[in-house]
Tab-separated table of C-alpha atoms and ligand atoms in Angstrom:
chain	number	residue	atom	x	y	z
C	1	MET	CA	2.729	-18.117	28.591
C	2	ASP	CA	0.225	-20.167	30.626
C	3	GLN	CA	-0.812	-17.192	32.710
C	4	ARG	CA	-1.417	-15.166	29.559
C	5	ILE	CA	-3.438	-17.957	27.969
C	6	SER	CA	-5.544	-18.117	31.099
C	7	LEU	CA	-6.212	-14.379	30.755
C	8	ILE	CA	-7.410	-14.977	27.209
C	9	ASN	CA	-9.607	-17.805	28.525
C	10	LYS	CA	-11.012	-15.460	31.106
C	11	LEU	CA	-11.646	-12.779	28.518
C	12	GLU	CA	-13.392	-15.240	26.243
C	13	GLU	CA	-15.595	-16.450	29.060
C	14	HIS	CA	-16.358	-13.211	30.944
C	15	HIS	CA	-15.807	-10.648	28.166
C	16	ASN	CA	-13.926	-8.469	30.588
C	17	LEU	CA	-10.634	-8.077	32.437
C	18	THR	CA	-9.375	-5.773	35.160
C	19	LYS	CA	-7.068	-2.906	34.305
C	20	SER	CA	-3.983	-4.722	35.559
C	21	GLU	CA	-4.950	-7.844	33.638
C	22	TRP	CA	-5.303	-5.818	30.429
C	23	VAL	CA	-1.887	-4.296	31.064
C	24	ASP	CA	-0.296	-7.714	31.648
C	25	LEU	CA	-1.849	-9.231	28.577
C	26	ILE	CA	-0.935	-6.360	26.252
C	27	ALA	CA	2.551	-5.795	27.683
C	28	GLN	CA	3.498	-9.454	27.620
C	29	ARG	CA	2.135	-10.369	24.213
C	30	THR	CA	4.202	-12.603	21.942
C	31	PRO	CA	3.680	-13.742	18.345
C	32	GLN	CA	2.472	-17.141	19.598
C	33	LEU	CA	0.015	-15.535	21.972
C	34	ALA	CA	-1.254	-13.311	19.155
C	35	GLU	CA	-1.778	-16.388	16.989
C	36	ALA	CA	-3.837	-18.056	19.726
C	37	LEU	CA	-5.830	-14.838	20.216
C	38	PHE	CA	-6.593	-14.439	16.497
C	39	GLN	CA	-7.796	-18.024	16.224
C	40	ARG	CA	-10.270	-17.483	19.029
C	41	ALA	CA	-11.309	-14.089	17.725
C	42	ALA	CA	-11.950	-15.580	14.265
C	43	LYS	CA	-14.079	-18.310	15.847
C	44	VAL	CA	-16.150	-15.798	17.821
C	45	ARG	CA	-16.622	-13.557	14.782
C	46	GLN	CA	-17.558	-16.609	12.707
C	47	ALA	CA	-20.178	-17.660	15.269
C	48	HIS	CA	-21.955	-14.298	15.039
C	49	TYR	CA	-21.235	-12.991	11.568
C	50	GLY	CA	-20.039	-16.043	9.603
C	51	ARG	CA	-17.624	-15.149	6.818
C	52	GLU	CA	-19.514	-12.020	5.888
C	53	VAL	CA	-17.748	-8.693	5.719
C	54	TYR	CA	-19.843	-5.521	5.638
C	55	ILE	CA	-18.939	-2.576	3.474
C	56	ARG	CA	-19.546	1.095	4.222
C	57	GLY	CA	-19.276	3.745	1.535
C	58	LEU	CA	-17.159	6.590	2.805
C	59	ILE	CA	-17.988	10.068	1.506
C	60	GLU	CA	-15.480	12.687	2.651
C	61	LEU	CA	-17.802	15.670	2.771
C	62	THR	CA	-15.399	18.449	3.746
C	63	ASN	CA	-11.773	18.835	4.736
C	64	TYR	CA	-12.319	22.207	6.408
C	65	CYS	CA	-11.808	21.859	10.143
C	66	LYS	CA	-11.982	24.395	12.949
C	67	GLN	CA	-10.004	22.108	15.259
C	68	ASP	CA	-6.250	21.833	15.539
C	69	CYS	CA	-5.642	18.271	16.740
C	70	LEU	CA	-1.896	17.753	16.871
C	71	TYR	CA	-1.935	14.480	14.950
C	72	CYS	CA	-4.318	15.311	12.130
C	73	GLY	CA	-3.347	16.393	8.616
C	74	ILE	CA	-6.483	18.485	8.055
C	75	ARG	CA	-6.011	20.513	11.256
C	76	ARG	CA	-6.830	24.168	10.730
C	77	SER	CA	-3.192	25.330	11.033
C	78	ASN	CA	-2.087	23.223	8.098
C	79	LYS	CA	-1.899	25.804	5.352
C	80	GLU	CA	-0.793	23.238	2.752
C	81	VAL	CA	-4.262	21.737	2.498
C	82	ASN	CA	-6.434	22.564	-0.521
C	83	ARG	CA	-9.756	22.869	1.243
C	84	TYR	CA	-12.948	21.618	-0.401
C	85	ARG	CA	-16.594	20.982	0.342
C	86	LEU	CA	-18.805	18.603	-1.607
C	87	SER	CA	-22.087	20.041	-2.832
C	88	ASP	CA	-25.336	18.208	-2.056
C	89	GLN	CA	-25.426	17.199	-5.692
C	90	GLU	CA	-21.949	15.663	-5.472
C	91	VAL	CA	-22.877	13.774	-2.307
C	92	LEU	CA	-26.007	12.404	-3.960
C	93	GLU	CA	-23.956	11.288	-6.956
C	94	CYS	CA	-21.600	9.426	-4.594
C	95	CYS	CA	-24.619	7.722	-3.010
C	96	LYS	CA	-25.992	6.755	-6.416
C	97	GLU	CA	-22.715	5.247	-7.533
C	98	GLY	CA	-22.294	3.525	-4.169
C	99	TYR	CA	-25.805	2.127	-4.207
C	100	GLU	CA	-25.235	0.630	-7.650
C	101	LEU	CA	-22.036	-1.013	-6.409
C	102	GLY	CA	-23.958	-2.630	-3.530
C	103	PHE	CA	-23.367	-0.223	-0.635
C	104	ARG	CA	-26.227	0.017	1.842
C	105	THR	CA	-24.499	2.328	4.309
C	106	PHE	CA	-23.254	5.800	3.473
C	107	VAL	CA	-20.837	7.480	5.838
C	108	LEU	CA	-20.682	11.263	5.647
C	109	GLN	CA	-17.332	12.090	7.205
C	110	GLY	CA	-15.684	15.452	7.548
C	111	GLY	CA	-13.683	17.870	9.616
C	112	GLU	CA	-15.519	20.075	12.094
C	113	ASP	CA	-16.669	22.527	9.475
C	114	PRO	CA	-18.977	25.294	10.738
C	115	PHE	CA	-20.379	25.649	7.210
C	116	TYR	CA	-22.350	22.447	7.819
C	117	THR	CA	-24.997	23.850	10.105
C	118	ASP	CA	-28.051	21.772	10.919
C	119	GLU	CA	-29.959	23.920	8.422
C	120	ARG	CA	-27.592	22.747	5.687
C	121	LEU	CA	-27.325	19.104	6.780
C	122	ILE	CA	-30.979	18.370	7.490
C	123	PRO	CA	-32.207	18.748	3.881
C	124	LEU	CA	-29.267	16.647	2.637
C	125	ILE	CA	-29.935	13.852	5.141
C	126	LYS	CA	-33.663	13.942	4.364
C	127	LYS	CA	-32.943	13.672	0.670
C	128	ILE	CA	-30.670	10.638	1.133
C	129	ARG	CA	-33.226	9.085	3.470
C	130	TYR	CA	-35.986	9.639	0.887
C	131	LEU	CA	-33.963	8.263	-2.037
C	132	TYR	CA	-32.494	5.299	-0.149
C	133	PRO	CA	-35.002	4.283	2.511
C	134	GLN	CA	-33.327	0.923	3.026
C	135	CYS	CA	-29.813	2.343	3.572
C	136	ALA	CA	-28.155	3.371	6.802
C	137	ILE	CA	-26.931	6.966	7.019
C	138	THR	CA	-23.857	7.335	9.195
C	139	LEU	CA	-22.459	10.696	10.244
C	140	SER	CA	-18.868	11.305	11.292
C	141	LEU	CA	-18.666	15.059	11.684
C	142	GLY	CA	-16.997	15.517	15.037
C	143	GLU	CA	-18.407	17.064	18.185
C	144	ARG	CA	-21.668	18.983	17.901
C	145	SER	CA	-24.316	20.014	20.415
C	146	LYS	CA	-26.810	17.515	21.774
C	147	GLU	CA	-29.574	19.470	20.018
C	148	SER	CA	-27.751	19.088	16.746
C	149	TYR	CA	-27.277	15.322	17.171
C	150	GLN	CA	-30.989	15.095	17.939
C	151	ALA	CA	-32.039	17.167	14.923
C	152	LEU	CA	-29.834	15.173	12.543
C	153	TYR	CA	-31.201	11.931	13.962
C	154	GLU	CA	-34.733	13.141	13.392
C	155	ALA	CA	-33.814	14.061	9.823
C	156	GLY	CA	-32.950	10.408	9.197
C	157	ALA	CA	-29.370	9.702	10.315
C	158	ASP	CA	-29.040	6.336	12.065
C	159	ARG	CA	-25.435	6.049	13.120
C	160	TYR	CA	-22.678	8.352	14.374
C	161	LEU	CA	-18.944	7.689	14.446
C	162	LEU	CA	-16.914	9.636	16.963
C	163	ARG	CA	-13.708	8.090	18.213
C	164	HIS	CA	-12.952	8.738	21.852
C	165	GLU	CA	-9.270	8.850	20.692
C	166	THR	CA	-7.937	8.008	24.171
C	167	ALA	CA	-9.917	7.446	27.356
C	168	ASN	CA	-7.228	8.946	29.563
C	169	HIS	CA	-7.894	12.640	30.201
C	170	GLU	CA	-4.264	13.639	30.566
C	171	HIS	CA	-3.232	11.758	27.430
C	172	TYR	CA	-6.142	13.353	25.558
C	173	GLY	CA	-4.750	16.728	26.573
C	174	LYS	CA	-1.411	15.895	24.934
C	175	LEU	CA	-3.058	15.171	21.584
C	176	HIS	CA	-5.452	18.114	21.403
C	177	LEU	CA	-5.592	21.808	22.176
C	178	ASP	CA	-7.275	22.893	25.406
C	179	ASN	CA	-10.683	23.551	23.863
C	180	LEU	CA	-11.159	19.810	23.359
C	181	THR	CA	-11.405	17.532	26.371
C	182	ALA	CA	-11.863	13.830	26.947
C	183	LYS	CA	-14.787	14.716	29.180
C	184	SER	CA	-16.736	16.475	26.482
C	185	ARG	CA	-15.861	13.805	23.896
C	186	GLN	CA	-17.148	11.075	26.195
C	187	GLU	CA	-20.265	13.070	27.054
C	188	SER	CA	-21.023	13.376	23.356
C	189	LEU	CA	-20.791	9.610	22.984
C	190	TRP	CA	-23.247	9.040	25.817
C	191	GLN	CA	-25.611	11.645	24.341
C	192	LEU	CA	-25.506	9.966	20.941
C	193	LYS	CA	-26.400	6.652	22.535
C	194	GLU	CA	-29.187	8.193	24.530
C	195	ILE	CA	-30.714	9.737	21.401
C	196	GLY	CA	-30.798	6.293	19.793
C	197	TYR	CA	-27.937	6.383	17.329
C	198	GLU	CA	-25.942	3.245	16.703
C	199	VAL	CA	-22.614	4.570	17.885
C	200	GLY	CA	-19.063	3.979	16.749
C	201	SER	CA	-16.072	4.930	18.843
C	202	GLY	CA	-12.398	4.011	18.831
C	203	PHE	CA	-8.821	5.108	19.273
C	204	MET	CA	-5.465	5.352	17.572
C	205	VAL	CA	-2.909	2.704	18.414
C	206	GLY	CA	0.573	4.010	19.151
C	207	SER	CA	-0.403	7.664	19.295
C	208	PRO	CA	2.316	9.880	20.802
C	209	TYR	CA	2.731	9.496	24.600
C	210	GLN	CA	0.351	6.500	24.707
C	211	THR	CA	1.205	3.929	27.386
C	212	ILE	CA	0.008	0.360	27.832
C	213	GLU	CA	-2.047	1.661	30.796
C	214	ASN	CA	-3.777	4.031	28.387
C	215	LEU	CA	-4.691	1.125	26.124
C	216	ALA	CA	-6.058	-0.735	29.158
C	217	GLU	CA	-8.140	2.358	29.962
C	218	ASP	CA	-9.428	2.403	26.389
C	219	MET	CA	-10.608	-1.181	26.815
C	220	LEU	CA	-12.363	-0.387	30.099
C	221	PHE	CA	-14.033	2.686	28.620
C	222	LEU	CA	-15.233	0.795	25.536
C	223	LYS	CA	-16.580	-2.014	27.685
C	224	GLU	CA	-18.647	0.498	29.597
C	225	LEU	CA	-19.783	2.441	26.522
C	226	ASN	CA	-20.632	-0.769	24.667
C	227	PRO	CA	-20.786	0.868	21.221
C	228	GLN	CA	-22.068	-0.878	18.105
C	229	MET	CA	-18.832	-0.224	16.234
C	230	ILE	CA	-15.174	0.313	17.191
C	231	GLY	CA	-12.685	1.748	14.723
C	232	ILE	CA	-9.033	1.473	15.621
C	233	GLY	CA	-5.968	2.050	13.508
C	234	PRO	CA	-2.305	2.855	13.937
C	235	PHE	CA	-1.244	6.459	14.373
C	236	ILE	CA	0.604	7.564	11.224
C	237	PRO	CA	2.565	10.829	11.292
C	238	HIS	CA	1.592	13.604	8.889
C	239	HIS	CA	4.515	15.732	7.699
C	240	ALA	CA	2.761	19.084	8.263
C	241	THR	CA	1.673	18.506	11.873
C	242	PRO	CA	3.503	18.978	15.193
C	243	PHE	CA	3.730	15.177	15.402
C	244	HIS	CA	5.629	14.787	12.126
C	245	HIS	CA	8.688	13.319	13.892
C	246	GLN	CA	6.761	10.926	16.093
C	247	LYS	CA	6.956	7.170	15.679
C	248	PRO	CA	4.037	5.504	13.869
C	249	GLY	CA	1.875	2.967	15.672
C	250	GLY	CA	2.604	-0.673	14.937
C	251	LEU	CA	0.755	-3.192	12.802
C	252	GLU	CA	1.315	-5.976	15.270
C	253	LEU	CA	-0.077	-4.090	18.281
C	254	THR	CA	-3.084	-2.880	16.265
C	255	LEU	CA	-3.923	-6.435	15.219
C	256	PHE	CA	-3.554	-7.642	18.798
C	257	MET	CA	-5.979	-4.940	19.990
C	258	ILE	CA	-8.485	-5.956	17.283
C	259	GLY	CA	-8.356	-9.535	18.546
C	260	LEU	CA	-8.877	-8.386	22.135
C	261	LEU	CA	-11.818	-6.176	21.140
C	262	ARG	CA	-13.495	-9.082	19.353
C	263	LEU	CA	-13.314	-11.207	22.509
C	264	MET	CA	-14.402	-8.364	24.798
C	265	LEU	CA	-17.434	-7.349	22.689
C	266	PRO	CA	-18.168	-10.419	20.526
C	267	LYS	CA	-20.933	-8.807	18.447
C	268	VAL	CA	-19.309	-5.452	17.836
C	269	LEU	CA	-18.628	-4.249	14.295
C	270	LEU	CA	-14.881	-3.887	13.810
C	271	PRO	CA	-13.566	-2.196	10.682
C	272	ALA	CA	-10.227	-3.098	9.177
C	273	THR	CA	-9.351	0.576	8.733
C	274	THR	CA	-7.644	2.523	5.960
C	275	SER	CA	-4.750	3.379	8.288
C	276	LEU	CA	-4.205	-0.344	8.874
C	277	GLY	CA	-4.121	-0.816	5.097
C	278	THR	CA	-1.678	2.074	4.852
C	279	ILE	CA	0.985	0.737	7.213
C	280	ALA	CA	0.981	-2.697	5.549
C	281	GLY	CA	-0.022	-3.734	2.034
C	282	ASP	CA	-2.162	-6.533	3.402
C	283	GLY	CA	-3.090	-4.710	6.620
C	284	ARG	CA	-6.825	-4.869	6.028
C	285	GLU	CA	-6.713	-8.596	5.244
C	286	GLN	CA	-4.701	-9.162	8.410
C	287	GLY	CA	-7.244	-7.079	10.317
C	288	ILE	CA	-10.057	-9.350	9.164
C	289	LEU	CA	-8.074	-12.431	10.100
C	290	ALA	CA	-7.540	-10.920	13.569
C	291	GLY	CA	-11.294	-10.432	14.120
C	292	ALA	CA	-12.476	-7.411	12.079
C	293	ASN	CA	-15.624	-7.664	9.925
C	294	VAL	CA	-16.121	-4.310	8.187
C	295	VAL	CA	-14.278	-2.381	5.481
C	296	MET	CA	-14.955	1.164	4.386
C	297	PRO	CA	-14.066	1.777	0.742
C	298	ASN	CA	-13.984	5.363	-0.412
C	299	LEU	CA	-16.740	6.843	-2.588
C	300	THR	CA	-15.380	10.413	-2.483
C	301	PRO	CA	-14.975	11.932	-5.981
C	302	SER	CA	-11.409	11.275	-7.097
C	303	ILE	CA	-10.659	14.935	-7.867
C	304	VAL	CA	-10.850	15.951	-4.193
C	305	ARG	CA	-9.733	12.713	-2.568
C	306	LYS	CA	-6.060	13.574	-2.402
C	307	ASN	CA	-6.982	16.555	-0.241
C	308	TYR	CA	-8.434	14.461	2.562
C	309	LEU	CA	-5.161	13.384	4.092
C	310	LEU	CA	-5.258	12.802	7.823
C	311	TYR	CA	-1.822	11.161	7.585
C	312	ASP	CA	0.914	10.633	4.988
C	313	ASP	CA	0.784	7.967	2.260
C	314	LYS	CA	-2.922	7.252	2.702
C	315	ILE	CA	-3.956	4.459	0.321
C	316	GLY	CA	-6.510	4.809	-2.457
C	317	THR	CA	-6.198	8.558	-2.955
C	318	SER	CA	-6.048	8.345	-6.727
C	319	ASP	CA	-8.720	5.665	-7.127
C	320	GLU	CA	-12.241	5.982	-8.455
C	321	ALA	CA	-15.072	4.637	-6.300
C	322	LEU	CA	-15.157	1.484	-8.370
C	323	ASP	CA	-11.433	0.846	-7.798
C	324	SER	CA	-11.741	1.309	-4.041
C	325	TYR	CA	-14.598	-1.127	-4.007
C	326	LYS	CA	-12.854	-3.684	-6.220
C	327	VAL	CA	-9.603	-3.558	-4.251
C	328	ALA	CA	-11.456	-4.119	-0.988
C	329	LYS	CA	-13.619	-6.883	-2.443
C	330	GLU	CA	-10.642	-8.728	-3.901
C	331	ALA	CA	-8.724	-8.424	-0.658
C	332	ILE	CA	-11.646	-9.875	1.298
C	333	GLU	CA	-12.244	-12.702	-1.141
C	334	SER	CA	-8.543	-13.576	-1.288
C	335	ILE	CA	-8.741	-14.710	2.331
C	336	GLY	CA	-11.985	-16.641	1.936
C	337	TYR	CA	-14.509	-14.026	3.138
C	338	GLN	CA	-17.438	-12.438	1.264
C	339	VAL	CA	-18.610	-8.891	0.831
C	340	VAL	CA	-22.342	-8.652	1.466
C	341	VAL	CA	-24.929	-6.234	0.126
C	342	SER	CA	-26.612	-5.303	3.374
C	343	ARG	CA	-26.972	-2.498	5.874
C	344	GLY	CA	-24.788	-4.642	8.120
C	345	ASN	CA	-26.398	-3.732	11.403
C	346	SER	CA	-24.538	-4.564	14.549
C	347	LEU	CA	-25.958	-7.513	16.433
C	348	ASN	CA	-25.105	-5.490	19.498
C	349	VAL	CA	-28.559	-3.951	19.913
C	350	GLU	CA	-28.666	-2.772	23.490
C	351	ILE	CA	-29.777	0.656	22.284
C	352	CYS	CA	-31.617	3.189	24.393
C	353	GLY	CA	-33.780	4.486	21.560
C	354	LYS	CA	-35.085	2.754	18.471
C	355	VAL	CA	-33.587	-0.422	17.072
C	356	THR	CA	-33.101	0.109	13.355
X	1	LIG	N1	-2.934	8.765	12.034
X	1	LIG	C1	-3.887	7.841	12.215
X	1	LIG	N2	-5.178	8.127	12.429
X	1	LIG	C2	-5.519	9.431	12.432
X	1	LIG	N3	-6.690	10.031	12.642
X	1	LIG	C3	-6.520	11.364	12.539
X	1	LIG	N4	-5.243	11.644	12.288
X	1	LIG	C4	-4.584	10.460	12.228
X	1	LIG	C5	-3.243	10.081	12.024
X	1	LIG	N5	-2.281	10.991	11.832
X	1	LIG	C6	-7.901	9.285	13.012
X	1	LIG	C7	-8.505	9.835	14.301
X	1	LIG	C8	-9.843	10.358	13.853
X	1	LIG	C9	-10.119	9.547	12.614
X	1	LIG	C10	-11.103	10.169	11.676
X	1	LIG	O1	-8.866	9.422	12.009
X	1	LIG	O2	-8.658	8.775	15.235
X	1	LIG	O3	-10.874	10.171	14.793
């Protein structure tokens, strides 16, 4: 126990560990150690962000996807999915409703849908930018070309979420088809940073074939990338994917990783994700207590929501925007935190381009 506590001390002081130290700490975790970690993580989060929790309004733009990631419910081979695309008008209605509820960040998330060319996205982004000059526009639309990232940034997008999924190249290959590589995913992340986006990355916890070494590699990669936001959540099998028989990722390990991330990158934005809320009723609350400080309620119109299923039993699929917001707000307040009406910028502003 003492040696593990001294690793946590080291992490708190130097914000970094070596690969073998990460492996030791993660492999030898115990409930008591997790408790000690969460206390420190809460203190660090409190020092930078107080008891404020930021909200992001999630708008699931399209569930068409040209990719075939083995874990994902909206992969192109899944013929059970009722595919949909939101019109610009529908997106703008989501923004309006979200704005009235207090959201100051809109996240346009979708599969890799070739329908959404730059020519189609640019006018939509410009419109949102014009109508909501004080809001952040976040894109989460998968891998695109550097030129496209640049053009969308110039149209008014400020942030881009693109999980690295796993830093280990071989492991990445076991989760994706050959056309997707860890190399190109990581290059995209560096390009996004270079352009000036506030960048979010992240990984699934307990994805098939993941080892503790892989998790250590994820920590090293994220330390180097130094993104503004890190989204992690447990892997949850989807019945119509090749990984339907695989074991889900654990709540306890996910929470432990959240605590470690808070100590490694004290100012990073850490969402308590929907997948965390799906594997445990109070998963998001536990995520906040472990060091997270963001939640992303869903603003997607309720009629299409049930079609955006990356994994089974996703929570909130029959809610209206207001319900998603209320549930998240109540959960946050029940543990003594507050939802704030703010863009919720990361304090982690070592950005190559503009600081927004
Ligand atoms: N379980 C958990 N998370 C998943 N994602 C995709 N499929 C699953 C799943 N079955 C995550 C990926 C992706 C993000 C949008 O959702 O990490 O980047």
